Coordinates of C-alpha atoms in Angstrom, one line a residue:
Chain A
Q1 CA 10.7 -7.8 -16.1
S2 CA 11.6 -4.8 -18.3
A3 CA 10.3 -1.4 -17.5
L4 CA 7.5 0.0 -19.6
T5 CA 8.6 2.6 -22.2
Q6 CA 7.6 6.2 -21.7
P7 CA 8.9 9.4 -23.4
A8 CA 11.4 11.1 -21.2
S9 CA 9.7 14.5 -21.6
V10 CA 6.7 16.2 -23.1
S11 CA 5.7 19.8 -23.1
G12 CA 2.7 22.0 -23.8
S13 CA 1.3 25.5 -23.3
P14 CA -1.4 26.4 -20.9
G15 CA -4.8 25.4 -22.3
Q16 CA -3.4 22.8 -24.7
S17 CA -3.7 19.1 -24.5
I18 CA -0.8 16.6 -24.3
T19 CA -0.6 12.8 -24.4
I20 CA 1.9 10.6 -22.7
S21 CA 2.4 7.1 -24.1
C22 CA 3.3 3.9 -22.2
T23 CA 4.4 0.9 -24.2
G24 CA 4.7 -2.6 -22.8
S25 CA 4.0 -6.1 -24.1
S26 CA 1.3 -8.7 -24.2
S27 CA 2.5 -9.8 -20.8
D28 CA 1.6 -6.6 -19.1
V29 CA -0.1 -3.6 -20.8
G30 CA -1.6 -5.6 -23.6
G31 CA -2.7 -8.5 -21.5
Y32 CA -4.6 -6.7 -18.7
N33 CA -6.8 -3.7 -18.2
Y34 CA -4.8 -2.9 -15.1
V35 CA -2.8 0.2 -16.2
S36 CA -2.5 3.0 -13.8
W37 CA -1.0 6.5 -14.0
Y38 CA 0.7 8.5 -11.1
Q39 CA 1.6 12.1 -10.9
Q40 CA 4.6 13.1 -8.8
H41 CA 5.7 16.6 -8.0
P42 CA 9.3 17.2 -6.9
G43 CA 9.9 16.0 -3.4
K44 CA 6.3 14.7 -3.1
V45 CA 4.7 11.3 -2.9
P46 CA 3.1 9.8 -6.1
K47 CA -0.6 10.4 -6.5
L48 CA -2.9 8.1 -8.3
M49 CA -4.6 9.8 -11.3
I50 CA -6.0 6.9 -13.4
Y51 CA -6.5 3.2 -12.7
E52 CA -7.8 0.3 -14.8
V53 CA -6.8 2.2 -18.0
S54 CA -9.4 5.0 -17.8
N55 CA -11.0 5.3 -14.3
R56 CA -10.4 8.4 -12.3
P57 CA -10.3 8.2 -8.5
S58 CA -12.6 10.5 -6.6
G59 CA -11.3 14.1 -6.7
I60 CA -9.2 13.8 -9.8
S61 CA -10.0 16.4 -12.5
C62 CA -11.9 15.2 -15.6
R63 CA -9.0 16.9 -17.5
F64 CA -7.1 13.7 -17.0
S65 CA -8.1 10.7 -19.1
G66 CA -6.6 7.4 -20.0
S67 CA -6.9 4.9 -22.9
K68 CA -5.3 1.8 -24.3
S69 CA -4.7 0.3 -27.7
G70 CA -2.9 -3.0 -27.9
N71 CA 0.4 -2.9 -25.9
T72 CA 0.3 0.9 -25.5
A73 CA -1.6 2.9 -22.9
S74 CA -1.9 6.7 -23.0
L75 CA -2.6 9.5 -20.5
T76 CA -4.1 12.7 -21.9
I77 CA -4.2 15.9 -20.0
S78 CA -6.5 18.6 -21.6
G79 CA -6.6 22.2 -20.7
L80 CA -3.1 22.2 -19.4
Q81 CA -2.5 24.2 -16.2
A82 CA 0.8 25.2 -14.6
E83 CA 0.1 22.9 -11.6
D84 CA 0.1 19.9 -14.0
E85 CA 3.9 20.3 -14.4
A86 CA 5.2 17.1 -12.8
D87 CA 6.6 13.7 -13.5
Y88 CA 4.1 11.1 -14.7
Y89 CA 4.5 7.3 -14.3
C90 CA 2.5 4.5 -15.8
T91 CA 2.3 1.0 -14.2
S92 CA 0.8 -2.3 -15.2
Y93 CA 0.0 -5.6 -13.6
T94 CA 1.9 -8.4 -15.3
S95 CA 1.5 -12.1 -16.1
S96 CA 4.1 -12.9 -13.4
S97 CA 1.7 -11.5 -10.7
T98 CA 4.0 -8.6 -10.3
W99 CA 3.8 -4.9 -11.3
V100 CA 6.1 -2.9 -13.6
F101 CA 6.5 0.9 -13.9
G102 CA 7.4 3.0 -16.8
G103 CA 10.6 5.1 -16.7
G104 CA 8.6 8.3 -16.1
T105 CA 7.8 11.3 -18.2
K106 CA 8.6 14.9 -17.2
L107 CA 5.8 17.2 -18.2
T108 CA 6.8 20.9 -18.7
V109 CA 4.1 23.5 -19.0
L110 CA 5.6 26.3 -21.2
Chain B
Q1 CA -7.7 9.7 7.9
V2 CA -6.0 6.9 6.0
Q3 CA -2.3 7.0 6.7
L4 CA 0.9 5.0 6.2
V5 CA 4.1 5.9 8.0
E6 CA 7.4 4.2 7.1
S7 CA 10.4 3.9 9.4
G8 CA 13.6 2.1 9.8
G9 CA 15.7 3.6 7.0
G10 CA 19.3 4.7 7.4
V11 CA 22.8 4.2 6.2
V12 CA 24.0 0.6 6.0
Q13 CA 27.2 -1.0 4.6
P14 CA 27.0 -3.3 1.5
G15 CA 26.2 -6.8 2.5
R16 CA 24.5 -5.9 5.7
S17 CA 20.8 -6.1 6.6
L18 CA 18.0 -3.6 7.4
R19 CA 14.3 -3.9 8.4
L20 CA 11.8 -1.4 7.3
S21 CA 8.4 -0.9 9.0
C22 CA 5.2 0.6 7.8
A23 CA 2.5 1.6 10.4
A24 CA -1.1 1.8 9.1
S25 CA -4.0 3.7 10.5
G26 CA -7.4 5.0 9.4
F27 CA -8.5 1.8 7.6
T28 CA -9.0 -1.9 8.2
F29 CA -5.4 -2.9 7.6
S30 CA -6.2 -6.7 7.7
S31 CA -8.5 -6.3 4.6
Y32 CA -5.9 -4.9 2.2
G33 CA -2.8 -6.0 0.3
I34 CA 0.2 -3.7 0.8
H35 CA 3.1 -3.0 -1.5
W36 CA 6.6 -1.7 -1.2
V37 CA 7.8 0.6 -4.0
R38 CA 11.2 2.3 -4.2
Q39 CA 12.7 5.3 -5.9
A40 CA 16.5 5.7 -6.3
P41 CA 17.6 9.4 -6.0
G42 CA 16.7 11.2 -9.2
K43 CA 15.3 8.1 -10.8
G44 CA 11.9 6.5 -11.5
L45 CA 9.6 4.3 -9.4
E46 CA 10.3 0.6 -9.1
W47 CA 7.8 -1.9 -7.7
V48 CA 9.5 -4.1 -5.0
A49 CA 7.0 -6.5 -3.4
V50 CA 3.4 -7.2 -2.4
I51 CA 1.7 -9.1 0.4
S52 CA -1.9 -10.2 0.4
Y53 CA -4.3 -9.0 3.1
D54 CA -3.7 -12.1 5.2
G55 CA -0.1 -12.6 4.4
S56 CA -0.6 -15.9 2.6
N57 CA 0.6 -14.6 -0.8
K58 CA 3.8 -12.7 -1.5
D59 CA 5.4 -11.7 -4.7
Y60 CA 8.7 -9.9 -5.4
A61 CA 10.5 -8.1 -8.2
D62 CA 13.4 -10.1 -9.7
S63 CA 15.9 -7.5 -8.5
V64 CA 15.1 -8.3 -4.8
K65 CA 13.9 -11.9 -4.9
G66 CA 15.8 -14.1 -2.5
R67 CA 17.2 -11.1 -0.6
F68 CA 14.1 -9.2 0.6
T69 CA 11.2 -10.6 2.6
I70 CA 7.9 -8.9 3.0
S71 CA 5.7 -9.7 6.0
R72 CA 2.9 -8.2 8.1
D73 CA 1.4 -8.3 11.6
N74 CA -2.3 -7.6 11.3
S75 CA -2.6 -7.5 15.1
K76 CA -0.3 -4.4 15.1
N77 CA -1.4 -2.9 11.8
R78 CA 2.2 -3.1 10.6
L79 CA 4.0 -4.1 7.4
Y80 CA 7.7 -5.0 7.2
L81 CA 10.4 -5.4 4.7
E82 CA 13.5 -7.4 5.7
M83 CA 16.4 -6.5 3.4
N84 CA 19.4 -8.7 3.4
S85 CA 22.7 -8.7 1.4
L86 CA 22.1 -5.1 0.6
R87 CA 23.8 -3.6 -2.5
A88 CA 24.6 0.0 -3.5
E89 CA 21.8 -0.2 -6.1
D90 CA 19.3 -0.8 -3.3
T91 CA 19.8 2.9 -2.3
A92 CA 16.4 4.5 -2.6
M93 CA 13.4 6.0 -0.9
Y94 CA 11.2 3.1 0.1
Y95 CA 7.4 3.7 0.1
C96 CA 4.7 1.4 1.4
A97 CA 1.5 1.7 -0.6
K98 CA -2.0 0.4 0.0
D99 CA -3.6 -1.8 -2.6
L100 CA -6.9 -0.5 -4.1
S101 CA -8.6 -3.9 -3.5
G102 CA -9.6 -5.6 -6.7
H103 CA -8.2 -2.9 -9.0
Y104 CA -4.5 -3.9 -9.1
T105 CA -3.2 -0.5 -8.2
F106 CA -1.9 1.5 -5.3
D107 CA -4.1 4.3 -3.9
I108 CA -2.5 5.5 -0.7
W109 CA 1.2 6.0 -0.2
G110 CA 3.3 6.7 2.8
Q111 CA 5.9 9.5 2.9
G112 CA 8.8 7.1 2.5
T113 CA 11.9 6.1 4.4
M114 CA 15.4 6.6 2.9
V115 CA 17.8 3.7 2.7
T116 CA 21.5 4.4 1.7
V117 CA 23.8 1.5 1.1
S118 CA 27.4 2.8 1.3
S119 CA 30.7 1.8 2.8

């Protein structure tokens, strides 16, 4: 199972919006609405931000949103804040009844 | 509160075995599937294995299939990962993560236990 493809890094200024893409195949991202996004600060445990493409768990800011088109899912963060600087990972359920992660994207808030 | 606590990590020689444990509290352990996810130093997350709420179904990543075995003891609220024929590339922080039932994602993660495979 190949890892999902994410950009290695993205950056934005406070207040701006950024989008992180996550590209897979019809066997994972394109085949199921089971894409999730996790935020991980250095030395910390991953935190669920989005599940089932666009659902936010309780307590997650509405500045975080998700979408999907074909084999590519996207995470958008609006109104960037310094605390958003972290690594972001997508994951998808697959046709093999397994899960696959993306390689991760480092978000820098300028 | 909902909590997962991993243990059992350490330094082990290539080819040897190690068993990780994950203790659950704060929720009905026997009602949820649980996953193992690992992260090599400075690298990304890698899904390892999952076990269903009752232990009847298990699935593994190709990278560990045939070497690792996931199991659980619902009477003790514990999850296990038996790791055999360890390789240097198995060196990672190992996290257990609770399945968000019906949503195919992981909502609660433990703090992790570090496994280092080195001679």
